[in-house]
Short mmCIF file of C-alpha atoms and ligand atoms in Angstrom, two decimals:
data_model
loop_
_atom_site.label_atom_id
_atom_site.label_comp_id
_atom_site.label_asym_id
_atom_site.label_seq_id
_atom_site.Cartn_x
_atom_site.Cartn_y
_atom_site.Cartn_z
CA UNK A 1 -0.18 -0.30 -0.01
CA UNK A 2 1.31 3.78 -1.15
CA UNK A 3 0.48 6.54 1.35
CA UNK A 4 0.78 10.05 0.12
CA UNK A 5 2.91 12.38 2.38
CA UNK A 6 0.75 14.77 3.85
CA UNK A 7 2.33 18.33 4.39
CA UNK A 8 1.91 19.21 8.36
CA UNK A 9 -0.53 22.24 9.09
CA UNK A 10 1.48 25.26 9.82
CA UNK A 11 0.56 28.55 11.29
CA UNK A 12 0.45 29.97 7.66
CA UNK A 13 -2.89 28.05 7.17
CA UNK A 14 -3.98 30.57 9.03
CA UNK A 15 -4.15 33.25 6.09
CA UNK A 16 -5.75 30.66 3.41
CA UNK A 17 -8.34 32.24 1.51
CA UNK A 18 -7.12 35.98 2.53
CA UNK A 19 -6.06 38.24 -1.02
CA UNK A 20 -9.02 36.25 -2.68
CA UNK A 21 -7.16 32.96 -2.41
CA UNK A 22 -3.91 34.61 -3.76
CA UNK A 23 -2.08 33.17 -0.81
CA UNK A 24 0.46 30.34 -1.39
CA UNK A 25 1.79 28.02 1.18
CA UNK A 26 4.85 25.11 0.49
CA UNK A 27 3.22 22.36 -1.37
CA UNK A 28 0.77 24.73 -3.03
CA UNK A 29 1.07 24.58 -6.91
CA UNK A 30 1.36 28.15 -6.86
CA UNK A 31 4.22 28.26 -4.26
CA UNK A 32 7.30 28.00 -6.21
CA UNK A 33 6.25 30.59 -8.97
CA UNK A 34 4.87 33.15 -6.07
CA UNK A 35 8.29 32.75 -3.68
CA UNK A 36 10.59 33.28 -6.98
CA UNK A 37 12.05 36.66 -6.71
CA UNK A 38 13.64 38.56 -9.63
CA UNK A 39 17.05 37.70 -8.79
CA UNK A 40 16.89 33.90 -9.49
CA UNK A 41 19.79 33.08 -7.49
CA UNK A 42 17.89 33.79 -4.37
CA UNK A 43 16.41 30.61 -3.06
CA UNK A 44 13.80 32.18 -0.30
CA UNK A 45 11.55 30.04 1.26
CA UNK A 46 8.80 31.62 3.09
CA UNK A 47 6.02 29.99 5.36
CA UNK A 48 3.68 31.63 2.91
CA UNK A 49 3.41 34.27 0.13
CA UNK A 50 0.39 36.65 -0.10
CA UNK A 51 -0.05 38.87 -3.18
CA UNK A 52 -2.89 41.52 -2.26
CA UNK A 53 -4.60 43.67 -4.60
CA UNK A 54 -5.59 46.47 -2.01
CA UNK A 55 -4.47 48.09 0.95
CA UNK A 56 -7.21 46.51 2.53
CA UNK A 57 -5.74 42.78 1.73
CA UNK A 58 -2.54 44.03 3.09
CA UNK A 59 -3.97 44.86 6.27
CA UNK A 60 -5.90 41.98 6.62
CA UNK A 61 -2.52 39.93 5.63
CA UNK A 62 -0.65 41.52 8.55
CA UNK A 63 -3.18 41.29 11.01
CA UNK A 64 -3.49 37.38 10.20
CA UNK A 65 0.21 36.87 10.18
CA UNK A 66 0.70 38.47 13.45
CA UNK A 67 -2.07 36.73 15.35
CA UNK A 68 -0.76 33.21 13.69
CA UNK A 69 2.84 34.55 15.30
CA UNK A 70 4.42 34.95 11.80
CA UNK A 71 6.46 37.98 10.65
CA UNK A 72 5.84 39.72 7.43
CA UNK A 73 8.76 40.82 4.70
CA UNK A 74 7.16 43.10 1.89
CA UNK A 75 8.63 42.51 -1.38
CA UNK A 76 8.13 44.09 -4.43
CA UNK A 77 10.04 42.73 -7.47
CA UNK A 78 12.96 40.78 -5.45
CA UNK A 79 15.66 42.95 -7.38
CA UNK A 80 16.85 43.43 -3.79
CA UNK A 81 15.99 39.80 -2.55
CA UNK A 82 19.81 38.59 -1.96
CA UNK A 83 19.74 38.61 2.11
CA UNK A 84 16.23 36.82 2.40
CA UNK A 85 17.97 33.79 0.49
CA UNK A 86 20.27 33.61 3.63
CA UNK A 87 18.36 33.52 6.28
CA UNK A 88 15.69 31.00 7.43
CA UNK A 89 11.95 32.15 6.65
CA UNK A 90 9.70 29.35 7.82
CA UNK A 91 8.19 32.07 10.25
CA UNK A 92 7.69 35.00 7.52
CA UNK A 93 4.71 35.50 5.05
CA UNK A 94 6.15 37.65 2.13
CA UNK A 95 3.73 40.17 0.70
CA UNK A 96 4.51 40.38 -2.88
CA UNK A 97 3.29 44.01 -4.23
CA UNK A 98 3.72 42.98 -7.53
CA UNK A 99 0.14 43.06 -8.60
CA UNK A 100 -0.59 45.92 -6.35
CA UNK A 101 0.27 48.90 -8.97
CA UNK A 102 -0.67 52.10 -10.41
CA UNK A 103 0.26 55.47 -10.94
CA UNK A 104 -1.70 58.85 -11.01
CA UNK A 105 0.28 62.09 -12.17
CA UNK A 106 -0.75 65.26 -10.85
CA UNK A 107 1.05 67.53 -13.55
CA UNK A 108 0.29 71.02 -11.88
CA UNK A 109 1.61 69.81 -8.50
CA UNK A 110 4.81 67.90 -10.60
CA UNK A 111 3.76 64.64 -8.51
CA UNK A 112 2.69 61.23 -9.24
CA UNK A 113 0.72 58.63 -6.60
CA UNK A 114 2.45 55.27 -6.94
CA UNK A 115 0.64 52.44 -5.67
CA UNK A 116 2.95 49.94 -3.70
CA UNK A 117 4.33 47.79 -6.21
CA UNK A 118 4.71 49.72 -9.09
CA UNK A 119 7.72 49.66 -11.59
CA UNK A 120 9.58 52.59 -12.47
CA UNK A 121 9.08 52.13 -16.05
CA UNK A 122 5.54 52.58 -15.50
CA UNK A 123 5.86 55.78 -13.69
CA UNK A 124 8.43 57.19 -16.32
CA UNK A 125 5.90 56.34 -18.90
CA UNK A 126 2.60 58.00 -17.01
CA UNK A 127 4.85 61.12 -16.68
CA UNK A 128 6.05 61.69 -20.09
CA UNK A 129 2.72 62.77 -21.40
CA UNK A 130 3.16 66.04 -19.03
CA UNK A 131 6.79 66.58 -20.23
CA UNK A 132 7.63 65.03 -17.08
CA UNK A 133 10.20 62.15 -15.53
CA UNK A 134 10.95 60.55 -12.26
CA UNK A 135 14.14 59.81 -10.31
CA UNK A 136 14.48 56.01 -11.87
CA UNK A 137 17.76 54.20 -11.53
CA UNK A 138 19.33 52.31 -14.43
CA UNK A 139 16.68 49.54 -15.07
CA UNK A 140 12.96 50.23 -15.51
CA UNK A 141 11.74 46.86 -13.71
CA UNK A 142 12.81 47.84 -10.32
CA UNK A 143 9.90 48.83 -8.26
CA UNK A 144 9.71 52.49 -6.98
CA UNK A 145 9.53 51.25 -3.32
CA UNK A 146 12.18 49.32 -2.72
CA UNK A 147 14.75 51.76 -4.29
CA UNK A 148 13.32 54.61 -3.42
CA UNK A 149 12.77 53.98 0.27
CA UNK A 150 16.57 52.65 0.19
CA UNK A 151 18.20 55.80 -1.12
CA UNK A 152 17.91 55.13 -4.78
CA UNK A 153 20.87 56.44 -7.45
CA UNK A 154 19.62 57.76 -10.49
CA UNK A 155 21.21 59.59 -13.59
CA UNK A 156 19.73 62.57 -12.12
CA UNK A 157 21.58 62.12 -9.01
CA UNK A 158 24.63 64.40 -9.10
CA UNK A 159 21.66 67.27 -9.80
CA UNK A 160 19.02 66.00 -7.85
CA UNK A 161 20.23 63.79 -5.06
CA UNK A 162 19.32 60.85 -4.03
CA UNK A 163 15.43 59.58 -5.00
CA UNK A 164 14.54 59.08 -1.06
CA UNK A 165 14.83 62.80 -1.20
CA UNK A 166 11.86 63.09 -3.74
CA UNK A 167 9.31 61.22 -1.64
CA UNK A 168 6.54 63.55 -0.50
CA UNK A 169 4.53 61.24 1.69
CA UNK A 170 4.19 57.55 2.17
CA UNK A 171 0.97 55.24 3.10
CA UNK A 172 2.09 52.39 4.83
CA UNK A 173 0.50 49.35 6.79
CA UNK A 174 2.08 49.19 10.05
CA UNK A 175 2.26 46.31 12.83
CA UNK A 176 -1.01 46.39 13.82
CA UNK A 177 -2.44 46.38 10.77
CA UNK A 178 -3.71 50.03 10.85
CA UNK A 179 -3.28 52.29 7.59
CA UNK A 180 -0.94 55.17 8.49
CA UNK A 181 -0.04 58.01 6.04
CA UNK A 182 3.31 59.73 6.90
CA UNK A 183 4.59 63.02 5.46
CA UNK A 184 6.57 66.12 6.63
CA UNK A 185 3.39 67.12 8.65
CA UNK A 186 1.63 63.40 9.47
CA UNK A 187 3.57 61.22 11.82
CA UNK A 188 6.92 63.03 10.58
CA UNK A 189 9.46 60.75 12.80
CA UNK A 190 7.85 57.72 10.44
CA UNK A 191 8.42 59.74 7.60
CA UNK A 192 11.85 60.15 8.62
CA UNK A 193 12.56 56.45 8.77
CA UNK A 194 10.72 55.36 5.95
CA UNK A 195 13.08 57.32 3.94
CA UNK A 196 15.71 55.13 3.99
CA UNK A 197 14.28 52.25 6.46
CA UNK A 198 12.03 51.34 3.99
CA UNK A 199 10.50 47.60 4.27
CA UNK A 200 11.48 47.68 8.34
CA UNK A 201 8.77 49.46 9.43
CA UNK A 202 5.64 48.75 7.52
CA UNK A 203 4.20 47.39 3.99
CA UNK A 204 4.04 50.55 1.73
CA UNK A 205 1.32 50.74 0.04
CA UNK A 206 1.65 53.96 -2.03
CA UNK A 207 3.79 56.66 -2.30
CA UNK A 208 3.84 60.33 -3.30
CA UNK A 209 6.85 61.35 -5.17
CA UNK A 210 8.23 64.50 -6.91
CA UNK A 211 8.56 64.30 -10.78
CA UNK A 212 11.11 66.13 -12.45
CA UNK A 213 10.57 68.83 -15.70
CA UNK A 214 12.36 66.77 -18.10
CA UNK A 215 10.78 65.69 -21.72
CA UNK A 216 14.20 65.05 -22.94
CA UNK A 217 17.36 64.46 -21.98
CA UNK A 218 21.08 63.99 -23.40
CA UNK A 219 22.06 60.66 -22.74
CA UNK A 220 23.55 57.53 -23.80
CA UNK A 221 26.78 55.49 -23.84
CA UNK A 222 30.16 55.42 -25.25
CA UNK A 223 31.81 51.84 -25.61
CA UNK A 224 35.23 50.75 -26.36
CA UNK A 225 36.98 47.35 -26.85
CA UNK A 226 38.17 46.27 -23.14
CA UNK A 227 41.81 46.51 -24.34
CA UNK A 228 41.38 50.19 -24.05
CA UNK A 229 40.50 49.89 -20.76
CA UNK A 230 43.69 51.44 -19.01
CA UNK A 231 43.30 54.42 -20.93
CA UNK A 232 39.55 55.01 -20.99
CA UNK A 233 39.56 54.72 -17.23
CA UNK A 234 42.15 57.12 -16.49
CA UNK A 235 40.43 59.54 -18.80
CA UNK A 236 37.14 58.92 -17.13
CA UNK A 237 38.49 59.26 -13.57
CA UNK A 238 40.20 62.78 -14.44
CA UNK A 239 37.06 63.75 -16.45
CA UNK A 240 34.81 63.09 -13.76
CA UNK A 241 36.92 64.96 -11.51
CA UNK A 242 36.09 68.44 -13.53
CA UNK A 243 32.40 68.01 -14.79
CA UNK A 244 29.67 69.76 -13.43
CA UNK A 245 26.68 68.59 -11.33
CA UNK A 246 24.95 68.29 -14.46
CA UNK A 247 26.64 65.42 -15.54
CA UNK A 248 25.81 61.81 -13.78
CA UNK A 249 27.68 58.95 -15.30
CA UNK A 250 28.79 55.13 -15.00
CA UNK A 251 31.93 53.36 -16.05
CA UNK A 252 31.75 49.67 -16.63
CA UNK A 253 34.49 46.86 -17.43
CA UNK A 254 32.20 44.33 -18.96
CA UNK A 255 32.32 40.48 -20.12
CA UNK A 256 29.53 39.24 -22.28
CA UNK A 257 29.19 35.76 -22.90
CA UNK A 258 28.24 34.80 -26.68
CA UNK A 259 24.43 34.64 -26.56
CA UNK A 260 22.15 35.05 -29.88
CA UNK A 261 19.76 36.87 -28.00
CA UNK A 262 22.27 39.55 -27.62
CA UNK A 263 23.06 42.38 -29.93
CA UNK A 264 26.38 41.54 -31.90
CA UNK A 265 28.28 44.50 -30.42
CA UNK A 266 27.62 42.86 -27.08
CA UNK A 267 27.47 39.21 -27.56
CA UNK A 268 30.65 37.21 -26.58
CA UNK A 269 32.70 40.80 -26.33
CA UNK A 270 34.71 42.39 -23.64
CA UNK A 271 34.25 45.99 -23.33
CA UNK A 272 34.60 49.32 -21.39
CA UNK A 273 31.28 51.26 -21.22
CA UNK A 274 30.74 54.87 -20.15
CA UNK A 275 26.94 55.85 -19.93
CA UNK A 276 24.61 58.23 -18.04
CA UNK A 277 22.87 61.45 -18.69
CA UNK A 278 24.25 65.37 -19.22
CA UNK A 279 21.43 67.78 -18.01
CA UNK A 280 22.48 70.46 -20.45
CA UNK A 281 21.43 71.95 -23.74
CA UNK A 282 22.98 70.01 -27.00
CA UNK A 283 26.07 72.55 -27.74
CA UNK A 284 27.29 72.30 -23.73
CA UNK A 285 26.60 68.70 -23.72
CA UNK A 286 28.70 67.78 -26.25
CA UNK A 287 31.34 70.54 -25.34
CA UNK A 288 31.53 68.66 -21.93
CA UNK A 289 31.58 64.96 -23.60
CA UNK A 290 34.50 66.23 -25.89
CA UNK A 291 37.53 64.44 -23.81
CA UNK A 292 35.96 61.25 -23.84
CA UNK A 293 34.62 61.28 -27.60
CA UNK A 294 38.39 62.47 -28.37
CA UNK A 295 39.23 58.60 -27.41
CA UNK A 296 37.54 57.32 -30.50
CA UNK A 297 34.67 55.16 -28.94
CA UNK A 298 33.62 52.09 -31.08
CA UNK A 299 29.87 53.31 -30.63
CA UNK A 300 28.77 56.63 -29.37
CA UNK A 301 24.93 56.80 -28.77
CA UNK A 302 24.98 60.13 -26.76
CA UNK A 303 22.27 62.52 -28.27
CA UNK A 304 19.17 64.28 -27.15
CA UNK A 305 16.36 61.47 -26.33
CA UNK A 306 13.02 61.18 -24.94
CA UNK A 307 13.33 60.96 -21.28
CA UNK A 308 11.37 57.61 -21.29
CA UNK A 309 14.62 56.48 -23.07
CA UNK A 310 16.92 56.76 -20.34
CA UNK A 311 15.93 53.73 -18.36
CA UNK A 312 17.38 51.87 -21.48
CA UNK A 313 20.92 53.37 -21.88
CA UNK A 314 22.49 51.21 -18.95
CA UNK A 315 21.48 48.03 -20.71
CA UNK A 316 19.93 45.98 -17.47
CA UNK A 317 18.92 42.73 -18.30
CA UNK A 318 14.95 43.00 -19.48
CA UNK A 319 13.71 39.89 -17.10
CA UNK A 320 15.01 38.13 -14.13
CA UNK A 321 18.34 36.62 -13.97
CA UNK A 322 20.41 35.01 -11.55
CA UNK A 323 23.24 37.39 -9.92
CA UNK A 324 25.56 37.68 -7.15
CA UNK A 325 27.27 41.14 -6.18
CA UNK A 326 29.37 43.25 -3.81
CA UNK A 327 29.81 46.77 -3.61
CA UNK A 328 31.68 49.68 -1.59
CA UNK A 329 31.83 53.19 -1.65
CA UNK A 330 35.24 54.72 -2.80
CA UNK A 331 36.42 58.08 -1.24
CA UNK A 332 38.52 59.02 -4.30
CA UNK A 333 40.25 57.17 -7.53
CA UNK A 334 43.55 58.24 -7.81
CA UNK A 335 46.20 56.24 -10.05
CA UNK A 336 46.79 53.57 -7.28
CA UNK A 337 43.08 52.85 -7.03
CA UNK A 338 42.86 52.84 -11.28
CA UNK A 339 45.54 50.19 -11.06
CA UNK A 340 44.02 48.23 -8.46
CA UNK A 341 40.83 48.11 -10.08
CA UNK A 342 42.76 47.20 -13.76
CA UNK A 343 44.85 44.61 -11.88
CA UNK A 344 41.26 42.59 -11.16
CA UNK A 345 39.45 43.61 -14.68
CA UNK A 346 41.61 44.92 -16.62
CA UNK A 347 43.17 43.66 -20.35
CA UNK A 348 44.97 40.40 -19.58
CA UNK A 349 42.78 39.37 -16.60
CA UNK A 350 40.41 36.31 -16.10
CA UNK A 351 37.39 37.24 -13.94
CA UNK A 352 34.03 35.86 -13.45
CA UNK A 353 32.64 39.35 -13.09
CA UNK A 354 30.02 40.04 -15.68
CA UNK A 355 31.07 43.61 -14.90
CA UNK A 356 32.62 46.26 -12.10
CA UNK A 357 30.94 49.24 -12.20
CA UNK A 358 32.21 52.69 -11.28
CA UNK A 359 29.28 55.45 -10.61
CA UNK A 360 30.24 59.09 -10.10
CA UNK A 361 28.63 60.03 -7.06
CA UNK A 362 29.28 63.77 -5.50
CA UNK A 363 27.24 66.87 -6.24
CA UNK A 364 23.75 66.99 -4.89
CA UNK A 365 24.37 63.07 -3.79
CA UNK A 366 26.70 64.24 -1.34
CA UNK A 367 24.81 67.17 0.20
CA UNK A 368 22.60 66.06 3.26
CA UNK A 369 19.02 67.43 2.87
CA UNK A 370 17.87 69.66 5.92
CA UNK A 371 14.40 67.83 5.60
CA UNK A 372 15.44 64.75 4.04
CA UNK A 373 14.95 61.18 5.90
CA UNK A 374 17.40 58.43 7.38
CA UNK A 375 18.96 58.32 3.82
CA UNK A 376 19.49 61.80 2.07
CA UNK A 377 22.64 61.55 0.96
CA UNK A 378 25.86 59.29 0.50
CA UNK A 379 29.03 60.30 1.43
CA UNK A 380 32.01 59.35 -1.43
CA UNK A 381 33.25 60.02 -4.96
CA UNK A 382 32.14 56.85 -6.64
CA UNK A 383 30.37 53.59 -6.04
CA UNK A 384 31.78 50.61 -6.87
CA UNK A 385 29.20 47.71 -7.91
CA UNK A 386 30.66 44.27 -8.79
CA UNK A 387 27.96 41.96 -10.51
CA UNK A 388 28.52 38.25 -11.29
CA UNK A 389 26.02 35.57 -13.24
CA UNK A 390 25.00 32.74 -10.99
CA UNK A 391 23.18 30.17 -13.01
CA UNK A 392 24.67 27.50 -10.20
CA UNK A 393 25.64 27.64 -6.84
CA UNK A 394 29.17 26.61 -7.72
CA UNK A 395 29.19 29.64 -10.34
CA UNK A 396 27.71 32.05 -7.75
CA UNK A 397 30.51 31.04 -5.13
CA UNK A 398 33.16 32.11 -7.93
CA UNK A 399 31.36 35.37 -8.64
CA UNK A 400 30.96 36.16 -5.08
CA UNK A 401 34.74 35.56 -4.48
CA UNK A 402 36.00 37.70 -7.44
CA UNK A 403 33.39 40.77 -6.34
CA UNK A 404 34.65 40.40 -2.93
CA UNK A 405 38.25 40.33 -4.30
CA UNK A 406 37.67 43.66 -6.54
CA UNK A 407 36.30 45.30 -3.42
CA UNK A 408 39.38 44.04 -1.38
CA UNK A 409 41.49 45.68 -3.87
CA UNK A 410 39.96 48.79 -3.74
CA UNK A 411 39.80 48.88 0.17
CA UNK A 412 42.14 51.55 0.64
CA UNK A 413 40.09 53.85 -0.92
CA UNK A 414 36.72 52.91 0.66
CA UNK A 415 35.08 55.40 3.03
CA UNK A 416 33.41 52.13 4.97
CA UNK A 417 30.17 53.06 4.00
CA UNK A 418 27.15 51.61 2.13
CA UNK A 419 24.35 52.01 -0.38
CA UNK A 420 21.66 50.37 0.95
CA UNK A 421 20.31 49.56 -3.01
CA UNK A 422 23.49 48.23 -4.05
CA UNK A 423 23.78 45.94 -0.89
CA UNK A 424 23.54 42.05 -1.86
CA UNK A 425 24.25 39.80 1.25
CA UNK A 426 22.94 39.60 5.26
CA UNK A 427 25.38 41.93 6.20
CA UNK A 428 25.91 44.91 8.89
CA UNK A 429 24.11 47.55 7.25
CA UNK A 430 24.57 50.09 9.70
CA UNK A 431 27.54 51.87 7.93
CA UNK A 432 24.75 53.01 5.32
CA UNK A 433 22.82 55.03 7.59
CA UNK A 434 26.14 56.76 9.20
CA UNK A 435 25.07 59.03 12.23
CA UNK A 436 21.36 58.34 11.75
CA UNK A 437 21.67 54.58 12.28
CA UNK A 438 20.86 54.90 16.39
CA UNK A 439 17.72 57.34 15.39
CA UNK A 440 16.20 55.03 12.98
CA UNK A 441 16.38 51.87 15.30
CA UNK A 442 14.53 54.14 17.95
CA UNK A 443 11.97 54.83 14.98
CA UNK A 444 11.74 51.05 14.29
CA UNK A 445 11.22 50.16 17.84
CA UNK A 446 8.83 52.36 18.46
CA UNK A 447 6.55 51.85 15.25
CA UNK A 448 7.34 47.89 15.16
CA UNK A 449 8.36 47.22 18.95
CA UNK A 450 7.85 43.38 18.34
CA UNK A 451 9.63 43.44 14.97
CA UNK A 452 7.11 42.03 12.74
CA UNK A 453 8.62 43.14 9.48
CA UNK A 454 11.63 41.26 7.81
CA UNK A 455 13.15 43.69 5.21
CA UNK A 456 16.39 42.56 3.12
CA UNK A 457 18.16 44.87 5.31
CA UNK A 458 17.43 44.65 9.10
CA UNK A 459 17.70 47.95 10.90
C1 LIG B 1 19.53 45.32 -12.81
C2 LIG B 1 19.67 45.84 -11.36
C3 LIG B 1 19.95 47.56 -11.43
C4 LIG B 1 19.58 48.25 -10.56
N1 LIG B 1 19.95 49.69 -10.93
C5 LIG B 1 19.73 50.62 -9.82
C6 LIG B 1 20.23 51.87 -9.80
O1 LIG B 1 20.51 52.50 -10.98
N2 LIG B 1 20.39 52.41 -8.89
C7 LIG B 1 20.09 52.16 -7.32
O2 LIG B 1 19.90 52.81 -6.36
N3 LIG B 1 19.80 50.78 -7.04
C8 LIG B 1 19.67 49.92 -8.27
N4 LIG B 1 19.69 48.85 -8.20
C9 LIG B 1 19.14 48.13 -6.82
C10 LIG B 1 17.79 47.97 -6.49
O3 LIG B 1 17.24 49.88 -6.59
C11 LIG B 1 17.15 47.62 -5.30
O4 LIG B 1 17.70 46.20 -5.25
C12 LIG B 1 15.94 47.70 -4.79
O5 LIG B 1 15.96 47.36 -3.20
C13 LIG B 1 14.98 47.06 -5.31
O6 LIG B 1 13.84 47.60 -5.26
P1 LIG B 1 12.27 46.06 -5.44
O7 LIG B 1 11.26 47.12 -4.82
O8 LIG B 1 12.61 46.01 -7.02
O9 LIG B 1 13.22 45.16 -4.84
P2 LIG B 1 12.91 44.14 -3.95
O10 LIG B 1 13.76 43.22 -3.56
O11 LIG B 1 11.17 43.55 -3.96
O12 LIG B 1 12.60 45.36 -2.27
C14 LIG B 1 13.96 45.61 -2.07
C15 LIG B 1 13.47 45.84 -0.31
O13 LIG B 1 12.79 46.98 -0.22
C16 LIG B 1 11.65 46.81 0.68
N5 LIG B 1 10.27 46.66 -0.16
C17 LIG B 1 10.05 46.67 -1.63
N6 LIG B 1 8.88 47.33 -1.57
C18 LIG B 1 8.22 47.53 -0.52
C19 LIG B 1 6.94 47.97 -0.03
N7 LIG B 1 6.27 48.40 -0.87
N8 LIG B 1 6.87 48.33 1.09
C20 LIG B 1 7.85 48.06 2.08
N9 LIG B 1 9.29 47.76 2.13
C21 LIG B 1 9.15 47.76 0.47
C22 LIG B 1 11.97 45.66 1.32
O14 LIG B 1 12.75 45.86 2.60
C23 LIG B 1 12.52 44.80 0.41
O15 LIG B 1 13.39 43.53 1.26
C24 LIG B 1 19.38 47.77 -9.49
C25 LIG B 1 19.23 46.49 -9.05
C26 LIG B 1 19.53 45.65 -9.90
C27 LIG B 1 19.24 44.11 -10.00
#
């Protein structure tokens, strides 16, 4: 006689039937699809995944989870899921916001109300008909919430600061299941904490953000073969030292596998790429880019483009991929640091990294904002972000080792700080908040004393 193994009843059974049945427990047919984050290398195994369609459904899930002795992890896309694959989640309900989306633009006020799990490309598309855009990052399929509530580095950054500063108000379901609005005048301490502390304080069901007055932008990329990296990296480092705050760019030494779905200029190639935006008129932008163009790139796409095109300039993957990464914030990029960088990824080296990126910081990104939140600026001159593909645990281990090695090689020039959005593993995140860390911990203890919420980076 054969017996069918039965999955034992768990506390998460109490959530069944909520969200009109969109609650998936281990063993359910929809569980694996629901628990899979954007970063496919992350194997997160929660007690349940709930997929709400309204703020009321979010509140019901939070109340039921707390009553059942469970914790709650808000997640929009899972771009930042890395740390949740490294910790036990058997008492955690993931609240996936991917089906709770929508954007309403107020062109007069130059703001948008963005529902909890909305992606940046939907905000950019909704703002564009009004000649407006938003403080998105390099990828349009990142969610507004996880990015902006954790700081958010944009190609508009050196002019307009971190994206967290563009948040006007937040609607959040807190640990007791109530829906609270936080702004400069309502629950100001919670508002301060959310702008950096994000998913540690509740499930955000809507945000009101400032939009930017750009219908088009001078943006693009310059691309050379990797053997030009030594001169290009040195030229870009010297150039970034002198450019005005209207210029925000990134440099990456990159390796692409030979894949038929990639365009020929990328497939199987090793490259050095500079990309970003210059918030100037065409003539002034061309004048500013001249020293890089003098290096005769193989490809030069810098031109005036509709602002909607800026989410495609960085060529981030169009959909979910498995990846691992490490990062550091650099105080400077002198010749010794450039040599150390090139020794890890320059011509003649072998590495499993897909890219090692240097993003130019400074300008408005470096200035604290008086009415800002727990993250309102970044101390440092460049962000180093190293990413490797991770199709299997073995390849992931190799990639992580190479990412860690690159960060270690540049350690003498690091600030010791962190960018919360670029932090991958379950690490001490306190240096991402500097002197605001203790205040943030107190704010979290006030609003979530029993630590119901599980963010990717715990406060
Ligand atoms: C391809 C790629 C490109 C990127 N480009 C940039 C970039 O240009 N600039 C930059 O700064 N970062 C960038 N990032 C990092 C990205 O901003 C972070 O991973 C960010 O946390 C992703 O937000 P998410 O909501 O999409 O991801 P999620 O993994 O869903 O969320 C990350 C965390 O945010 C919190 N959170 C998410 N949604 C909610 C919510 N509704 N309520 C409460 N908390 C919530 C949770 O704590 C969650 O663990 C990039 C990442 C990738 C993979």
